[in-house]
Amino acid sequence: MIYKVRAILDVEKDVIRDILIDSSNNLEDLHKIIAKAFGFNGQEMASFYTSDADWNQGEEIPLFDMSDAGESSSMQSHILKDTLQNKGDKLIYVYDFMSMWTFYIELSDNNIEESITAPKVAFAFGDAPEEAPEKAFEAEIDLN
């Protein structure tokens, strides 16, 4: 089954890529194609995060298993068809923790009737800026 995944870079001007990828691929494969599609070399650390419909960040899925015993999750252990099951399912993707490039990832179609030999970019709009925008991290904790 072929998925169409939309990746939107969180910058001021729209930068969007629609990616066609086999649902049997894992998140590491998706990480590589997203990085390439936006002009990055793919060599920096990255993580996906589960997300709800309102883009609230959930569980981290890192590029590599960071645990000592190797029992934690990683992108390699998350298959797309198990991670993104329904149209509209969302992930947040952060590439390069020094720059914090942030992407909104959404499964826009999970029933593409096309055969592809490798993941590919089906639609591209806009160019990534030279530098990532500064992020403001604000807590939602009421200290009173």
Coordinates of N, CA and C in Angstrom, one line a residue:
M1 N 0.9 -1.2 0.0 CA 0.0 0.0 0.0 C 0.9 1.2 0.0
I2 N 0.6 2.2 -0.8 CA 1.3 3.4 -0.9 C 0.6 4.5 -0.1
Y3 N 1.4 5.2 0.7 CA 0.9 6.4 1.5 C 1.3 7.7 0.8
K4 N 0.5 8.7 1.0 CA 0.9 10.1 0.6 C 0.9 10.8 2.0
V5 N 2.1 11.3 2.3 CA 2.4 12.0 3.5 C 2.8 13.4 3.2
R6 N 2.1 14.3 3.8 CA 2.4 15.8 3.6 C 3.3 16.2 4.8
A7 N 4.4 16.9 4.4 CA 5.3 17.5 5.3 C 5.3 19.0 5.2
I8 N 5.0 19.7 6.2 CA 5.0 21.1 6.2 C 6.0 21.7 7.1
L9 N 7.0 22.4 6.6 CA 8.1 23.0 7.4 C 7.5 24.2 8.2
D10 N 7.7 24.3 9.5 CA 7.2 25.4 10.3 C 8.1 26.6 10.2
V11 N 7.9 27.4 9.1 CA 8.6 28.6 8.9 C 7.5 29.6 8.4
E12 N 7.9 30.9 8.3 CA 7.0 32.0 7.9 C 6.3 31.8 6.6
K13 N 7.1 31.4 5.5 CA 6.5 31.2 4.2 C 6.3 29.7 4.0
D14 N 5.2 29.4 3.3 CA 4.8 28.0 3.2 C 5.9 27.2 2.4
V15 N 6.3 26.1 3.0 CA 7.3 25.1 2.4 C 6.7 23.7 2.7
I16 N 6.2 23.1 1.6 CA 5.4 21.9 1.7 C 6.0 20.8 0.7
R17 N 6.0 19.6 1.2 CA 6.3 18.4 0.3 C 5.3 17.3 0.5
D18 N 4.8 16.8 -0.6 CA 4.0 15.5 -0.5 C 4.9 14.4 -0.9
I19 N 4.9 13.4 -0.1 CA 5.8 12.3 -0.3 C 5.0 11.0 -0.5
L20 N 5.3 10.2 -1.5 CA 4.8 8.9 -1.7 C 5.7 7.9 -1.2
I21 N 5.2 7.0 -0.3 CA 6.1 6.1 0.4 C 5.3 4.8 0.7
D22 N 5.9 3.6 0.6 CA 5.3 2.4 0.9 C 5.0 2.3 2.4
S23 N 3.8 1.8 2.7 CA 3.4 1.8 4.1 C 4.2 0.8 4.9
S24 N 4.9 -0.1 4.2 CA 5.8 -1.1 4.9 C 7.1 -0.5 5.3
N25 N 7.4 0.7 4.8 CA 8.7 1.4 5.2 C 8.6 1.8 6.7
N26 N 9.7 2.1 7.3 CA 9.7 2.6 8.7 C 9.9 4.1 8.8
L27 N 9.9 4.6 10.0 CA 10.0 6.1 10.2 C 11.4 6.6 9.8
E28 N 12.4 5.7 9.9 CA 13.8 6.1 9.5 C 13.8 6.4 8.0
D29 N 13.1 5.5 7.2 CA 13.0 5.8 5.8 C 12.3 7.1 5.5
L30 N 11.2 7.4 6.2 CA 10.5 8.7 6.1 C 11.4 9.8 6.5
H31 N 12.2 9.7 7.6 CA 13.1 10.7 8.0 C 14.1 11.0 6.8
K32 N 14.6 10.0 6.2 CA 15.6 10.2 5.1 C 15.0 11.0 3.9
I33 N 13.8 10.6 3.5 CA 13.2 11.2 2.4 C 12.8 12.6 2.7
I34 N 12.3 12.9 3.9 CA 11.9 14.3 4.3 C 13.2 15.1 4.3
A35 N 14.2 14.7 4.9 CA 15.5 15.5 4.9 C 15.9 15.8 3.5
K36 N 16.0 14.8 2.6 CA 16.4 15.0 1.3 C 15.5 16.0 0.5
A37 N 14.2 15.8 0.7 CA 13.2 16.6 0.0 C 13.2 18.1 0.4
F38 N 13.7 18.4 1.6 CA 13.8 19.8 2.0 C 15.3 20.3 1.8
G39 N 16.2 19.5 1.3 CA 17.5 20.0 1.0 C 18.5 19.8 2.1
F40 N 18.2 19.0 3.1 CA 19.1 18.7 4.2 C 19.9 17.4 3.9
N41 N 21.0 17.2 4.5 CA 21.9 16.1 4.2 C 21.4 14.8 4.9
G42 N 20.6 14.9 6.0 CA 20.0 13.8 6.7 C 21.0 13.2 7.7
Q43 N 22.1 13.9 8.0 CA 23.1 13.4 8.9 C 22.9 13.9 10.3
E44 N 22.0 14.8 10.6 CA 21.8 15.3 11.9 C 20.8 14.5 12.7
M45 N 20.9 14.6 14.0 CA 19.9 13.9 14.9 C 18.5 14.4 14.6
A46 N 17.5 13.5 14.8 CA 16.1 13.9 14.5 C 15.2 13.0 15.4
S47 N 14.0 13.4 15.6 CA 13.0 12.6 16.2 C 11.6 12.9 15.6
F48 N 10.8 11.9 15.7 CA 9.4 12.1 15.4 C 8.7 12.1 16.8
Y49 N 7.6 12.8 16.9 CA 6.8 12.8 18.1 C 5.3 12.5 17.7
T50 N 4.7 11.6 18.5 CA 3.3 11.4 18.2 C 2.6 12.7 18.4
S51 N 1.4 12.8 17.8 CA 0.6 14.1 17.9 C -0.9 13.7 17.9
D52 N -1.6 14.6 18.5 CA -3.1 14.5 18.4 C -3.6 15.4 17.3
A53 N -4.9 15.5 17.2 CA -5.5 16.3 16.1 C -5.1 17.8 16.2
D54 N -4.8 18.2 17.4 CA -4.5 19.7 17.6 C -3.0 19.9 17.6
W55 N -2.2 19.0 17.2 CA -0.7 19.1 17.1 C 0.0 19.2 18.4
N56 N -0.6 18.6 19.5 CA 0.0 18.5 20.8 C 1.0 17.4 20.7
Q57 N 2.2 17.7 21.2 CA 3.4 16.8 21.1 C 3.2 15.7 22.1
G58 N 3.4 14.4 21.7 CA 3.3 13.3 22.6 C 4.7 12.6 22.7
E59 N 4.6 11.2 22.6 CA 5.8 10.4 22.8 C 6.9 10.6 21.7
E60 N 8.1 10.6 22.2 CA 9.2 10.8 21.3 C 9.6 9.4 20.6
I61 N 9.9 9.5 19.3 CA 10.4 8.3 18.6 C 11.8 8.8 18.0
P62 N 12.9 8.5 18.7 CA 14.2 9.1 18.2 C 14.7 8.3 17.1
L63 N 15.7 8.9 16.4 CA 16.4 8.2 15.3 C 17.0 6.9 15.7
F64 N 17.7 7.0 16.9 CA 18.4 5.8 17.4 C 17.8 5.4 18.8
D65 N 17.9 4.2 19.1 CA 17.6 3.7 20.5 C 18.6 4.2 21.4
M66 N 18.3 5.1 22.3 CA 19.2 5.7 23.2 C 19.4 5.0 24.6
S67 N 18.7 3.9 24.8 CA 18.8 3.2 26.0 C 20.0 2.3 26.1
D68 N 20.5 2.0 27.3 CA 21.7 1.2 27.5 C 21.4 -0.3 27.0
A69 N 20.3 -0.8 27.2 CA 20.0 -2.2 26.9 C 19.4 -2.4 25.5
G70 N 19.1 -1.3 24.9 CA 18.5 -1.4 23.5 C 17.1 -1.8 23.5
E71 N 16.3 -1.5 24.5 CA 14.9 -1.9 24.6 C 13.9 -0.7 24.3
S72 N 14.4 0.5 24.0 CA 13.6 1.6 23.7 C 13.2 1.7 22.2
S73 N 12.3 2.5 21.9 CA 11.8 2.6 20.5 C 12.8 3.5 19.7
S74 N 12.7 3.3 18.4 CA 13.5 4.1 17.5 C 12.7 4.2 16.2
M75 N 13.2 5.0 15.3 CA 12.5 5.2 14.0 C 12.5 3.9 13.3
Q76 N 13.6 3.1 13.4 CA 13.7 1.8 12.7 C 12.6 0.8 13.1
S77 N 12.2 0.9 14.4 CA 11.3 -0.1 14.9 C 9.8 0.3 14.7
H78 N 9.6 1.5 14.1 CA 8.2 2.0 13.9 C 7.9 1.9 12.4
I79 N 7.0 1.0 12.0 CA 6.6 0.8 10.6 C 5.4 1.8 10.3
L80 N 5.4 2.4 9.2 CA 4.5 3.5 8.8 C 3.0 3.0 9.0
K81 N 2.7 1.8 8.5 CA 1.3 1.3 8.6 C 0.8 1.1 10.0
D82 N 1.8 0.9 11.0 CA 1.4 0.8 12.4 C 1.4 2.1 13.1
T83 N 2.1 3.1 12.6 CA 2.3 4.4 13.2 C 1.2 5.4 12.7
L84 N 1.1 5.4 11.4 CA 0.0 6.3 10.7 C -1.0 5.4 10.1
Q85 N -2.1 5.2 10.8 CA -3.1 4.2 10.3 C -4.2 4.8 9.5
N86 N -4.6 6.0 9.9 CA -5.8 6.6 9.3 C -5.5 8.0 8.7
K87 N -6.2 8.3 7.6 CA -6.1 9.6 7.0 C -6.2 10.7 8.1
G88 N -5.3 11.6 8.1 CA -5.4 12.7 9.1 C -4.5 12.4 10.3
D89 N -4.0 11.2 10.5 CA -3.1 10.9 11.6 C -1.8 11.8 11.4
K90 N -1.3 12.3 12.6 CA -0.3 13.3 12.6 C 0.9 12.9 13.4
L91 N 2.1 13.5 13.0 CA 3.3 13.4 13.7 C 4.0 14.8 13.7
I92 N 4.8 15.0 14.6 CA 5.7 16.2 14.6 C 7.1 15.6 14.4
Y93 N 7.9 16.3 13.5 CA 9.2 15.8 13.2 C 10.2 17.0 13.4
V94 N 11.2 16.7 14.2 CA 12.2 17.7 14.5 C 13.5 17.2 13.9
Y95 N 14.2 18.0 13.1 CA 15.4 17.7 12.4 C 16.5 18.6 12.9
D96 N 17.6 18.1 13.3 CA 18.8 18.9 13.7 C 18.5 19.7 15.0
F97 N 18.8 19.0 16.1 CA 18.5 19.6 17.4 C 19.2 20.9 17.7
M98 N 20.3 21.2 17.0 CA 20.9 22.5 17.1 C 20.1 23.6 16.4
S99 N 19.5 23.3 15.4 CA 18.7 24.3 14.6 C 17.2 24.2 14.9
M100 N 16.7 23.0 15.3 CA 15.3 22.7 15.6 C 14.4 23.0 14.4
W101 N 14.8 22.5 13.2 CA 13.8 22.5 12.1 C 12.6 21.7 12.5
T102 N 11.4 22.2 12.5 CA 10.2 21.5 12.9 C 9.2 21.4 11.8
F103 N 8.7 20.2 11.6 CA 7.8 19.8 10.5 C 6.5 19.3 11.1
Y104 N 5.4 19.6 10.4 CA 4.1 19.0 10.7 C 3.9 17.9 9.7
I105 N 3.7 16.7 10.1 CA 3.6 15.5 9.2 C 2.2 15.0 9.3
E106 N 1.5 14.8 8.2 CA 0.1 14.3 8.2 C -0.1 13.2 7.1
L107 N -0.7 12.2 7.4 CA -1.1 11.2 6.4 C -2.3 11.7 5.6
S108 N -2.1 12.1 4.4 CA -3.1 12.7 3.6 C -3.9 11.7 2.7
D109 N -3.2 10.5 2.5 CA -3.9 9.4 1.7 C -3.2 8.1 2.0
N110 N -4.0 7.1 2.3 CA -3.4 5.8 2.7 C -3.9 4.7 1.7
N111 N -4.3 5.1 0.5 CA -4.8 4.1 -0.5 C -4.4 4.6 -1.9
I112 N -3.2 4.9 -2.1 CA -2.7 5.4 -3.4 C -2.6 4.1 -4.3
E113 N -3.2 4.2 -5.5 CA -3.1 3.1 -6.4 C -2.0 3.3 -7.4
E114 N -0.8 3.5 -7.0 CA 0.4 3.7 -7.8 C 1.5 2.8 -7.3
S115 N 2.2 2.3 -8.2 CA 3.4 1.5 -7.8 C 4.6 2.3 -7.9
I116 N 5.4 2.4 -6.8 CA 6.7 3.1 -6.8 C 7.8 2.2 -6.4
T117 N 9.0 2.4 -6.9 CA 10.1 1.6 -6.5 C 10.8 2.1 -5.3
A118 N 10.7 3.4 -5.0 CA 11.3 4.0 -3.8 C 10.5 5.2 -3.4
P119 N 10.7 5.7 -2.2 CA 9.9 6.9 -1.8 C 10.3 8.0 -2.7
K120 N 9.3 8.8 -3.0 CA 9.5 10.0 -3.9 C 8.7 11.2 -3.6
V121 N 9.1 12.3 -4.0 CA 8.4 13.6 -3.7 C 7.4 13.7 -4.9
A122 N 6.1 13.8 -4.6 CA 5.1 13.9 -5.6 C 4.7 15.4 -5.8
F123 N 4.9 16.2 -4.8 CA 4.6 17.7 -4.9 C 5.5 18.4 -4.0
A124 N 6.0 19.6 -4.5 CA 6.9 20.5 -3.8 C 6.4 21.9 -4.0
F125 N 6.4 22.6 -2.9 CA 6.0 24.0 -2.9 C 6.9 24.8 -1.9
G126 N 7.6 25.8 -2.4 CA 8.4 26.7 -1.6 C 9.8 26.1 -1.3
D127 N 10.7 26.9 -0.8 CA 12.1 26.5 -0.5 C 12.4 26.8 1.0
A128 N 13.1 25.8 1.6 CA 13.5 26.0 3.0 C 14.4 27.2 3.1
P129 N 14.3 28.0 4.1 CA 15.2 29.2 4.3 C 16.6 28.7 4.7
E130 N 17.6 29.5 4.6 CA 18.9 29.2 4.9 C 19.1 28.8 6.4
E131 N 18.3 29.5 7.3 CA 18.5 29.2 8.7 C 17.1 29.0 9.3
A132 N 17.1 28.1 10.3 CA 15.8 27.8 11.0 C 15.4 29.0 11.8
P133 N 14.1 29.2 11.9 CA 13.6 30.3 12.7 C 13.8 30.0 14.2
E134 N 14.0 31.1 15.0 CA 14.1 30.9 16.4 C 12.8 30.4 17.0
K135 N 13.0 29.5 18.0 CA 11.8 28.9 18.6 C 11.7 29.5 20.0
A136 N 10.5 29.8 20.4 CA 10.2 30.3 21.8 C 9.5 29.1 22.5
F137 N 10.2 28.7 23.6 CA 9.6 27.6 24.4 C 8.9 28.2 25.6
E138 N 7.6 27.9 25.7 CA 6.8 28.5 26.7 C 6.1 27.4 27.5
A139 N 6.2 27.5 28.8 CA 5.6 26.5 29.6 C 4.1 26.8 29.8
E140 N 3.3 25.8 29.9 CA 1.9 26.0 30.2 C 1.5 25.7 31.7
I141 N 2.5 25.9 32.5 CA 2.3 25.5 33.9 C 1.9 26.8 34.7
D142 N 0.8 26.6 35.5 CA 0.4 27.7 36.4 C 1.1 27.5 37.7
L143 N 2.0 28.4 38.1 CA 2.8 28.2 39.3 C 2.0 28.8 40.6
N144 N 0.8 29.3 40.4 CA 0.0 29.8 41.6 C -0.8 28.7 42.2

